[in-house]
Amino acid sequence: MASAAEQMAANMSWGAFGKATELRQRIFFTIGLLIIYRLGTYIPIPGIDGTALREFMDQAQSGIAGVLGMFTGGALSRMGVFALGIMPYISASIIVQLLSSMWEPLKQLKKEGEQGRKKINQYTRYGTVLLATGQAFALANSLQAGDLVTNPGMFFIAACVITLVGGTMFLMWLGEQITARGIGNGISLIIFVGIVAEIPAALAQFLASGRSGAISPAVIIGVMVMIVAVIAFVVFMERALRKIHIQYPRRQVGMKVYDGGSSHLPIKVNPAGVIPAIFASALLLLPTTISTFSSGQAGPVMSVILAYFGPGQPLYLLFFTAMIVFFTFFYTREVAFKTDEVADNLKNQNGFVPGIRPGKKTAEYLDYVVVRLLVLGSGYLAAVCLLPEILRSQLAIPFYFGGTSVLIVVSVTMDTIQQVQSHLLAHQYEGLIEKSQLRGKKRSKKAPSRR
């Protein structure tokens, strides 16, 4: 039987949305900042040779440049001010979270609550500046080495570094503002908008290849069917839950005795969401971002990286799988679902799993359940991210598309819709409470006074 919240969600309409003023403001605020982001992708860095860059990117579109273009919303192919995208921030987040689970001073900061979290976020911003500066400097040198610059020299390098680092920090600020004052996770939405913005051009290129005979109609139909199947599979797995039965005993508060009740603890098959795929992609893109623009003048190390870690290569797929599995377990244990904290909260609320002692035994049982779920969840993430990579390399499709982009688009869409529904539910509950209070006041006024 549907719960009261589910019944209320089913009764939502455009009228209810129109009355939710705060939600409407949040949505418009989010859309406005995302429009600013998209405009920034078209503002070029000073000193870039647009014709040479366009020719180079057309040749590299199906390779690693296509991956970079996907995560930067096309800013890299146009060498805009947001060419580095949000990846330096994600890379810094990975490093800080890894250190916070291994280095004792950061471990203590995590235990300090809100103040510790603010301090860790500050360290993440510092790491973002350092990573963005290093990547921007190397990218500027690579652009010069590839003859993609009109006036090479120190002035171009300085202007390029300042512009790219400023663009990344501005994107980080936009993401934080969307998370705090808008709808959804700001960083994920920025990546989501960049991917969606590139879909029409990729689809047009794909269909044009079919019309020219470069790709057979069977391959086009097969790719379309595969995308629909992957989207349906992602939706199914993201909604999949393991429900653990929780029992609450009878308790006495003052003179009142409350009957015991039962509930359930929902654990998603993939508690980490899309974060492991984004983290794994960020690590894969970190060493290859610079080598892309070397134009054949890279050293032996970069040449090996390009040869063995390009999209579709065996080492690329193996490393991608290993990173997805690692970050699925790591992010779930450290951030998304901490079994020790969940067990302590259940114990403090006098809740227990039937047949399991509260406290340490409950944490061990939850850890056992979560590990089994994560085996399935990490396998699902790896399959979704790798299957399009393999098919794309085998079918020689002339543009990049990957399971990571499908996963990000579907997951971010579901998360944003869920947040919109939560705001609408809260607004409807507030309306019901106000109506009940007004009715109570009217009845009290109409009631005859006793003498």
Short mmCIF file of C-alpha atoms in Angstrom, two decimals:
data_model
loop_
_atom_site.label_atom_id
_atom_site.label_comp_id
_atom_site.label_asym_id
_atom_site.label_seq_id
_atom_site.Cartn_x
_atom_site.Cartn_y
_atom_site.Cartn_z
CA MET A 1 0.00 0.00 0.00
CA ALA A 2 1.36 3.44 -0.88
CA SER A 3 2.50 5.68 1.96
CA ALA A 4 1.05 9.12 2.64
CA ALA A 5 4.13 10.75 1.11
CA GLU A 6 3.80 8.64 -2.05
CA GLN A 7 0.10 9.49 -2.34
CA MET A 8 0.86 13.19 -1.94
CA ALA A 9 3.62 12.96 -4.55
CA ALA A 10 1.19 11.29 -6.96
CA ASN A 11 -1.26 14.18 -6.51
CA MET A 12 1.31 16.85 -7.40
CA SER A 13 0.39 19.12 -10.26
CA TRP A 14 1.55 22.27 -12.01
CA GLY A 15 -0.75 24.20 -9.70
CA ALA A 16 1.15 22.95 -6.65
CA PHE A 17 4.41 23.82 -8.38
CA GLY A 18 3.17 27.34 -9.12
CA LYS A 19 2.39 27.92 -5.45
CA ALA A 20 5.85 26.78 -4.29
CA THR A 21 7.55 30.18 -4.53
CA GLU A 22 10.81 29.15 -2.88
CA LEU A 23 11.19 26.11 -5.14
CA ARG A 24 10.54 28.23 -8.22
CA GLN A 25 13.20 30.71 -7.13
CA ARG A 26 15.68 27.90 -6.55
CA ILE A 27 15.06 26.45 -10.01
CA PHE A 28 15.42 29.82 -11.74
CA PHE A 29 18.59 30.50 -9.74
CA THR A 30 20.06 27.15 -10.84
CA ILE A 31 19.11 27.69 -14.49
CA GLY A 32 20.63 31.19 -14.43
CA LEU A 33 23.99 29.98 -13.11
CA LEU A 34 24.08 27.10 -15.59
CA ILE A 35 23.44 29.57 -18.44
CA ILE A 36 26.40 31.63 -17.20
CA TYR A 37 28.51 28.45 -17.28
CA ARG A 38 27.47 27.67 -20.87
CA LEU A 39 28.25 31.23 -22.00
CA GLY A 40 31.71 30.93 -20.46
CA THR A 41 32.52 27.88 -22.58
CA TYR A 42 32.32 30.09 -25.70
CA ILE A 43 34.72 32.79 -24.41
CA PRO A 44 38.15 31.88 -25.86
CA ILE A 45 41.52 32.16 -24.17
CA PRO A 46 43.58 35.07 -25.60
CA GLY A 47 46.22 34.10 -28.15
CA ILE A 48 44.72 30.83 -29.48
CA ASP A 49 44.85 30.08 -33.21
CA GLY A 50 41.21 29.12 -33.75
CA THR A 51 41.68 27.53 -37.19
CA ALA A 52 44.60 25.31 -36.14
CA LEU A 53 42.80 24.31 -32.95
CA ARG A 54 39.63 23.38 -34.85
CA GLU A 55 41.57 21.19 -37.28
CA PHE A 56 43.42 19.48 -34.46
CA MET A 57 40.26 18.80 -32.42
CA ASP A 58 38.45 17.39 -35.47
CA GLN A 59 41.21 14.80 -35.85
CA ALA A 60 41.27 13.93 -32.14
CA GLN A 61 37.50 13.99 -31.55
CA SER A 62 37.10 10.21 -31.33
CA GLY A 63 40.04 9.83 -28.95
CA ILE A 64 40.88 11.21 -25.54
CA ALA A 65 39.93 14.71 -26.70
CA GLY A 66 36.36 13.48 -26.99
CA VAL A 67 36.45 12.37 -23.34
CA LEU A 68 37.84 15.74 -22.28
CA GLY A 69 35.27 17.58 -24.38
CA MET A 70 32.48 15.60 -22.74
CA PHE A 71 33.47 16.64 -19.20
CA THR A 72 34.14 20.28 -20.14
CA GLY A 73 30.96 20.82 -22.17
CA GLY A 74 32.92 21.53 -25.35
CA ALA A 75 35.00 24.27 -23.68
CA LEU A 76 38.20 22.34 -24.35
CA SER A 77 37.54 21.95 -28.08
CA ARG A 78 36.97 25.72 -28.29
CA MET A 79 39.73 26.37 -25.71
CA GLY A 80 37.40 28.55 -23.65
CA VAL A 81 38.02 30.00 -20.21
CA PHE A 82 36.46 26.87 -18.68
CA ALA A 83 38.73 24.53 -20.69
CA LEU A 84 39.96 22.73 -17.54
CA GLY A 85 36.38 22.27 -16.42
CA ILE A 86 35.63 21.13 -12.89
CA MET A 87 38.08 18.20 -13.00
CA PRO A 88 40.84 19.87 -10.89
CA TYR A 89 38.30 20.32 -8.09
CA ILE A 90 37.21 16.68 -8.36
CA SER A 91 40.84 15.52 -8.38
CA ALA A 92 41.56 17.64 -5.29
CA SER A 93 38.48 16.17 -3.59
CA ILE A 94 39.77 12.66 -4.29
CA ILE A 95 43.18 13.46 -2.79
CA VAL A 96 41.75 15.16 0.31
CA GLN A 97 39.25 12.35 0.95
CA LEU A 98 41.97 9.71 0.59
CA LEU A 99 44.21 11.62 3.00
CA SER A 100 41.36 12.16 5.46
CA SER A 101 40.94 8.39 5.78
CA MET A 102 44.66 7.71 6.28
CA TRP A 103 46.29 10.83 7.82
CA GLU A 104 45.57 11.37 11.51
CA PRO A 105 45.29 15.22 11.56
CA LEU A 106 42.62 15.12 8.83
CA LYS A 107 40.90 12.24 10.64
CA GLN A 108 40.59 14.45 13.71
CA LEU A 109 39.22 17.29 11.59
CA LYS A 110 36.44 15.02 10.28
CA LYS A 111 35.37 14.36 13.89
CA GLU A 112 35.02 18.08 14.70
CA GLY A 113 31.67 18.40 12.95
CA GLU A 114 30.77 21.49 10.95
CA GLN A 115 34.01 23.36 11.72
CA GLY A 116 36.12 20.41 10.66
CA ARG A 117 34.14 20.04 7.44
CA LYS A 118 34.69 23.71 6.59
CA LYS A 119 38.42 23.30 7.19
CA ILE A 120 38.58 20.24 4.93
CA ASN A 121 36.66 22.13 2.23
CA GLN A 122 39.22 24.92 2.52
CA TYR A 123 42.06 22.45 1.99
CA THR A 124 40.20 21.10 -1.04
CA ARG A 125 40.05 24.62 -2.53
CA TYR A 126 43.79 25.08 -1.98
CA GLY A 127 44.42 21.74 -3.68
CA THR A 128 42.19 22.81 -6.57
CA VAL A 129 44.28 25.95 -7.10
CA LEU A 130 47.53 23.95 -7.10
CA LEU A 131 46.25 21.27 -9.48
CA ALA A 132 44.62 23.80 -11.81
CA THR A 133 47.81 25.87 -11.91
CA GLY A 134 49.94 22.85 -12.77
CA GLN A 135 47.53 21.64 -15.45
CA ALA A 136 47.10 25.12 -16.92
CA PHE A 137 50.88 25.69 -17.12
CA ALA A 138 51.47 22.32 -18.79
CA LEU A 139 48.51 22.89 -21.14
CA ALA A 140 49.86 26.31 -22.16
CA ASN A 141 53.28 24.80 -22.96
CA SER A 142 51.64 21.97 -24.90
CA LEU A 143 49.58 24.43 -26.95
CA GLN A 144 52.76 26.26 -27.86
CA ALA A 145 54.52 23.01 -28.77
CA GLY A 146 51.60 22.04 -30.99
CA ASP A 147 51.69 25.33 -32.95
CA LEU A 148 48.16 26.22 -31.80
CA VAL A 149 49.11 29.71 -30.57
CA THR A 150 49.34 32.95 -32.57
CA ASN A 151 51.94 34.70 -30.36
CA PRO A 152 53.85 32.17 -28.23
CA GLY A 153 55.92 33.35 -25.30
CA MET A 154 55.83 34.01 -21.56
CA PHE A 155 53.01 36.52 -21.91
CA PHE A 156 50.77 33.87 -23.48
CA ILE A 157 51.69 31.31 -20.80
CA ALA A 158 50.92 33.77 -17.99
CA ALA A 159 47.62 34.86 -19.56
CA CYS A 160 46.61 31.24 -20.23
CA VAL A 161 47.41 30.08 -16.68
CA ILE A 162 45.58 32.98 -15.03
CA THR A 163 42.54 32.55 -17.29
CA LEU A 164 42.25 28.78 -16.87
CA VAL A 165 42.79 28.79 -13.10
CA GLY A 166 40.28 31.63 -12.71
CA GLY A 167 37.77 29.75 -14.84
CA THR A 168 38.10 26.58 -12.75
CA MET A 169 37.75 28.46 -9.46
CA PHE A 170 34.71 30.32 -10.81
CA LEU A 171 33.14 26.98 -11.79
CA MET A 172 33.84 25.63 -8.30
CA TRP A 173 32.11 28.68 -6.82
CA LEU A 174 29.15 28.24 -9.19
CA GLY A 175 28.79 24.62 -8.11
CA GLU A 176 28.82 25.55 -4.43
CA GLN A 177 26.22 28.27 -4.98
CA ILE A 178 23.92 25.87 -6.84
CA THR A 179 24.22 23.29 -4.07
CA ALA A 180 23.51 25.84 -1.33
CA ARG A 181 20.86 28.05 -2.96
CA GLY A 182 19.59 26.06 -5.93
CA ILE A 183 18.37 22.55 -6.71
CA GLY A 184 20.59 19.48 -6.90
CA ASN A 185 24.32 18.97 -6.54
CA GLY A 186 26.07 21.88 -8.25
CA ILE A 187 29.21 20.02 -9.40
CA SER A 188 27.19 17.13 -10.84
CA LEU A 189 24.81 19.54 -12.59
CA ILE A 190 27.70 21.40 -14.24
CA ILE A 191 29.03 18.13 -15.66
CA PHE A 192 25.48 17.09 -16.59
CA VAL A 193 24.82 20.31 -18.54
CA GLY A 194 28.14 19.98 -20.35
CA ILE A 195 27.28 16.44 -21.48
CA VAL A 196 23.72 17.29 -22.53
CA ALA A 197 24.91 20.33 -24.50
CA GLU A 198 27.17 18.11 -26.62
CA ILE A 199 24.49 15.48 -27.39
CA PRO A 200 22.83 17.28 -30.39
CA ALA A 201 26.16 17.79 -32.20
CA ALA A 202 27.22 14.19 -31.55
CA LEU A 203 23.85 12.87 -32.72
CA ALA A 204 23.99 14.96 -35.90
CA GLN A 205 27.51 13.70 -36.61
CA PHE A 206 26.41 10.12 -35.98
CA LEU A 207 23.46 10.37 -38.37
CA ALA A 208 25.59 12.15 -40.98
CA SER A 209 28.04 9.25 -40.87
CA GLY A 210 25.10 6.92 -41.50
CA ARG A 211 23.93 8.94 -44.50
CA SER A 212 27.43 8.96 -46.00
CA GLY A 213 27.72 5.18 -45.64
CA ALA A 214 30.56 5.26 -43.08
CA ILE A 215 28.29 3.50 -40.58
CA SER A 216 25.69 0.91 -41.54
CA PRO A 217 22.00 1.40 -40.59
CA ALA A 218 22.19 -1.76 -38.46
CA VAL A 219 24.92 -0.20 -36.32
CA ILE A 220 22.88 3.01 -35.90
CA ILE A 221 19.80 1.08 -34.79
CA GLY A 222 21.92 -1.11 -32.52
CA VAL A 223 23.51 1.90 -30.82
CA MET A 224 20.11 3.53 -30.27
CA VAL A 225 18.69 0.33 -28.77
CA MET A 226 21.76 -0.06 -26.58
CA ILE A 227 21.44 3.50 -25.22
CA VAL A 228 17.76 2.96 -24.35
CA ALA A 229 18.59 -0.38 -22.69
CA VAL A 230 21.46 1.15 -20.68
CA ILE A 231 19.23 4.02 -19.50
CA ALA A 232 16.53 1.58 -18.37
CA PHE A 233 19.13 -0.58 -16.62
CA VAL A 234 20.63 2.44 -14.82
CA VAL A 235 17.19 3.60 -13.63
CA PHE A 236 16.39 0.10 -12.35
CA MET A 237 19.70 -0.29 -10.49
CA GLU A 238 19.62 3.22 -9.01
CA ARG A 239 16.19 2.52 -7.52
CA ALA A 240 17.14 -0.95 -6.24
CA LEU A 241 17.19 -1.23 -2.43
CA ARG A 242 17.97 -3.78 0.24
CA LYS A 243 15.61 -3.21 3.19
CA ILE A 244 16.83 -4.28 6.64
CA HIS A 245 14.08 -4.78 9.22
CA ILE A 246 14.44 -2.57 12.32
CA GLN A 247 12.48 -3.20 15.53
CA TYR A 248 11.79 -0.63 18.27
CA PRO A 249 10.82 -1.90 21.77
CA ARG A 250 8.04 -0.62 23.99
CA ARG A 251 9.24 2.36 26.02
CA GLN A 252 7.94 4.54 28.84
CA VAL A 253 8.34 8.33 28.86
CA GLY A 254 7.10 9.82 32.10
CA MET A 255 3.61 8.43 32.75
CA LYS A 256 3.04 7.44 29.10
CA VAL A 257 3.86 4.04 27.62
CA TYR A 258 4.59 3.93 23.89
CA ASP A 259 4.08 0.68 22.00
CA GLY A 260 6.97 -0.79 20.10
CA GLY A 261 7.08 -0.43 16.34
CA SER A 262 8.97 -1.64 13.33
CA SER A 263 10.55 0.05 10.36
CA HIS A 264 13.18 -0.70 7.77
CA LEU A 265 16.61 0.68 6.91
CA PRO A 266 16.93 1.13 3.12
CA ILE A 267 20.39 0.52 1.63
CA LYS A 268 20.84 1.21 -2.07
CA VAL A 269 22.60 -1.32 -4.26
CA ASN A 270 24.79 1.59 -5.35
CA PRO A 271 25.04 3.96 -2.35
CA ALA A 272 27.91 5.92 -3.93
CA GLY A 273 25.82 6.99 -6.94
CA VAL A 274 27.72 8.44 -9.88
CA ILE A 275 30.71 9.61 -7.82
CA PRO A 276 32.96 6.55 -8.48
CA ALA A 277 32.58 6.92 -12.25
CA ILE A 278 33.40 10.65 -12.07
CA PHE A 279 36.41 10.04 -9.79
CA ALA A 280 37.74 7.24 -12.01
CA SER A 281 37.33 9.37 -15.13
CA ALA A 282 39.11 12.28 -13.43
CA LEU A 283 42.11 10.09 -12.59
CA LEU A 284 42.22 8.73 -16.14
CA LEU A 285 42.07 12.22 -17.63
CA LEU A 286 44.68 13.72 -15.29
CA PRO A 287 47.83 12.29 -16.99
CA THR A 288 46.44 12.41 -20.52
CA THR A 289 45.02 15.94 -20.60
CA ILE A 290 48.39 17.48 -21.34
CA SER A 291 49.67 14.79 -23.71
CA THR A 292 46.69 15.37 -26.02
CA PHE A 293 48.01 18.74 -27.16
CA SER A 294 51.63 17.72 -27.68
CA SER A 295 50.97 17.13 -31.41
CA GLY A 296 53.39 14.23 -31.67
CA GLN A 297 56.18 16.04 -29.78
CA ALA A 298 55.57 14.33 -26.45
CA GLY A 299 58.33 12.50 -24.65
CA PRO A 300 58.59 8.70 -24.43
CA VAL A 301 56.53 8.53 -21.22
CA MET A 302 53.63 10.52 -22.67
CA SER A 303 53.82 8.52 -25.89
CA VAL A 304 53.40 5.29 -23.90
CA ILE A 305 50.48 6.81 -21.97
CA LEU A 306 48.75 7.81 -25.20
CA ALA A 307 49.38 4.36 -26.73
CA TYR A 308 48.18 2.23 -23.81
CA PHE A 309 45.76 4.45 -21.90
CA GLY A 310 43.62 5.75 -24.75
CA PRO A 311 39.87 5.05 -24.72
CA GLY A 312 39.15 1.43 -25.62
CA GLN A 313 42.70 0.18 -24.92
CA PRO A 314 43.05 -2.88 -22.61
CA LEU A 315 45.06 -1.04 -19.92
CA TYR A 316 42.58 1.84 -20.03
CA LEU A 317 39.66 -0.54 -19.47
CA LEU A 318 41.50 -2.46 -16.73
CA PHE A 319 42.51 0.69 -14.86
CA PHE A 320 39.03 2.17 -15.30
CA THR A 321 37.43 -0.96 -13.81
CA ALA A 322 39.85 -1.07 -10.88
CA MET A 323 39.27 2.61 -10.06
CA ILE A 324 35.47 2.26 -10.26
CA VAL A 325 35.50 -0.72 -7.87
CA PHE A 326 37.92 1.02 -5.49
CA PHE A 327 36.00 4.31 -5.34
CA THR A 328 32.66 2.50 -4.98
CA PHE A 329 33.88 0.81 -1.80
CA PHE A 330 35.90 3.79 -0.56
CA TYR A 331 33.23 6.47 -1.06
CA THR A 332 30.48 4.30 0.40
CA ARG A 333 32.45 3.43 3.55
CA GLU A 334 33.89 6.91 4.12
CA VAL A 335 31.03 9.18 3.01
CA ALA A 336 27.78 7.66 1.76
CA PHE A 337 27.07 4.93 4.33
CA LYS A 338 29.21 4.66 7.46
CA THR A 339 28.14 1.46 9.19
CA ASP A 340 29.56 2.46 12.60
CA GLU A 341 27.60 5.72 12.66
CA VAL A 342 24.39 4.01 11.49
CA ALA A 343 24.75 1.36 14.19
CA ASP A 344 25.35 4.03 16.86
CA ASN A 345 22.30 6.01 15.73
CA LEU A 346 20.11 2.89 15.89
CA LYS A 347 21.42 2.14 19.37
CA ASN A 348 20.72 5.68 20.57
CA GLN A 349 17.16 5.43 19.23
CA ASN A 350 16.68 2.01 20.93
CA GLY A 351 16.33 0.36 17.54
CA PHE A 352 17.82 -3.04 16.72
CA VAL A 353 17.97 -5.60 13.95
CA PRO A 354 16.04 -8.74 15.06
CA GLY A 355 18.53 -11.38 16.14
CA ILE A 356 21.50 -8.96 16.18
CA ARG A 357 22.88 -7.25 19.27
CA PRO A 358 22.96 -3.42 19.14
CA GLY A 359 26.29 -1.68 18.79
CA LYS A 360 29.34 -3.49 17.43
CA LYS A 361 27.47 -6.61 16.28
CA THR A 362 24.98 -4.46 14.35
CA ALA A 363 27.86 -2.57 12.68
CA GLU A 364 29.46 -5.89 11.67
CA TYR A 365 26.17 -7.16 10.25
CA LEU A 366 25.58 -3.92 8.32
CA ASP A 367 29.15 -4.06 7.02
CA TYR A 368 28.55 -7.63 5.83
CA VAL A 369 25.36 -6.60 3.99
CA VAL A 370 26.95 -3.48 2.47
CA VAL A 371 29.98 -5.39 1.16
CA ARG A 372 27.73 -7.90 -0.59
CA LEU A 373 25.68 -5.08 -2.11
CA LEU A 374 28.78 -3.20 -3.23
CA VAL A 375 30.06 -6.22 -5.12
CA LEU A 376 26.90 -6.05 -7.21
CA GLY A 377 26.89 -2.22 -7.31
CA SER A 378 30.51 -1.87 -8.42
CA GLY A 379 29.99 -4.55 -11.08
CA TYR A 380 26.95 -2.66 -12.35
CA LEU A 381 28.89 0.61 -12.54
CA ALA A 382 31.83 -1.03 -14.30
CA ALA A 383 29.54 -2.74 -16.83
CA VAL A 384 27.65 0.46 -17.65
CA CYS A 385 30.85 2.48 -18.04
CA LEU A 386 32.84 -0.09 -20.03
CA LEU A 387 30.27 -1.63 -22.39
CA PRO A 388 29.90 1.51 -24.60
CA GLU A 389 33.68 1.97 -24.57
CA ILE A 390 34.22 -1.53 -25.95
CA LEU A 391 31.44 -1.28 -28.54
CA ARG A 392 32.61 2.17 -29.66
CA SER A 393 36.17 0.94 -30.28
CA GLN A 394 34.97 -2.24 -32.02
CA LEU A 395 32.46 -0.44 -34.27
CA ALA A 396 34.86 2.45 -35.07
CA ILE A 397 32.31 5.16 -34.26
CA PRO A 398 33.88 8.53 -35.23
CA PHE A 399 32.95 10.41 -32.03
CA TYR A 400 33.17 9.74 -28.34
CA PHE A 401 30.30 8.45 -26.25
CA GLY A 402 30.61 6.52 -23.05
CA GLY A 403 28.68 4.83 -20.30
CA THR A 404 29.96 7.39 -17.81
CA SER A 405 28.06 10.15 -19.59
CA VAL A 406 24.86 8.07 -19.67
CA LEU A 407 25.29 7.24 -15.99
CA ILE A 408 25.85 10.88 -15.05
CA VAL A 409 22.87 12.13 -17.06
CA VAL A 410 20.43 9.54 -15.67
CA SER A 411 21.66 9.72 -12.06
CA VAL A 412 21.74 13.53 -11.89
CA THR A 413 18.28 13.73 -13.48
CA MET A 414 16.83 11.28 -10.95
CA ASP A 415 18.50 13.05 -8.02
CA THR A 416 17.29 16.49 -9.14
CA ILE A 417 13.72 15.27 -9.67
CA GLN A 418 13.78 13.70 -6.22
CA GLN A 419 14.89 16.99 -4.66
CA VAL A 420 12.15 18.87 -6.51
CA GLN A 421 9.57 16.39 -5.17
CA SER A 422 10.99 16.79 -1.64
CA HIS A 423 10.56 20.58 -1.84
CA LEU A 424 7.01 20.17 -3.14
CA LEU A 425 6.18 17.73 -0.33
CA ALA A 426 7.56 20.15 2.25
CA HIS A 427 5.53 22.98 0.72
CA GLN A 428 2.33 20.89 0.79
CA TYR A 429 2.92 19.88 4.41
CA GLU A 430 3.44 23.54 5.34
CA GLY A 431 0.16 24.43 3.59
CA LEU A 432 -1.72 21.70 5.50
CA ILE A 433 -0.28 22.91 8.81
CA GLU A 434 -1.26 26.53 8.08
CA LYS A 435 -4.80 25.48 7.13
CA SER A 436 -5.20 23.46 10.32
CA GLN A 437 -3.99 26.39 12.42
CA LEU A 438 -6.41 28.79 10.68
CA ARG A 439 -9.32 26.40 11.22
CA GLY A 440 -8.38 26.12 14.89
CA LYS A 441 -8.42 29.90 15.27
CA LYS A 442 -11.80 30.24 13.53
CA ARG A 443 -13.38 27.58 15.73
CA SER A 444 -12.04 29.20 18.87
CA LYS A 445 -13.57 32.55 17.81
CA LYS A 446 -16.99 31.02 17.04
CA ALA A 447 -17.12 28.99 20.23
CA PRO A 448 -19.52 30.52 22.81
CA SER A 449 -17.93 31.78 25.99
CA ARG A 450 -18.93 30.10 29.22
CA ARG A 451 -20.25 32.20 32.08
#
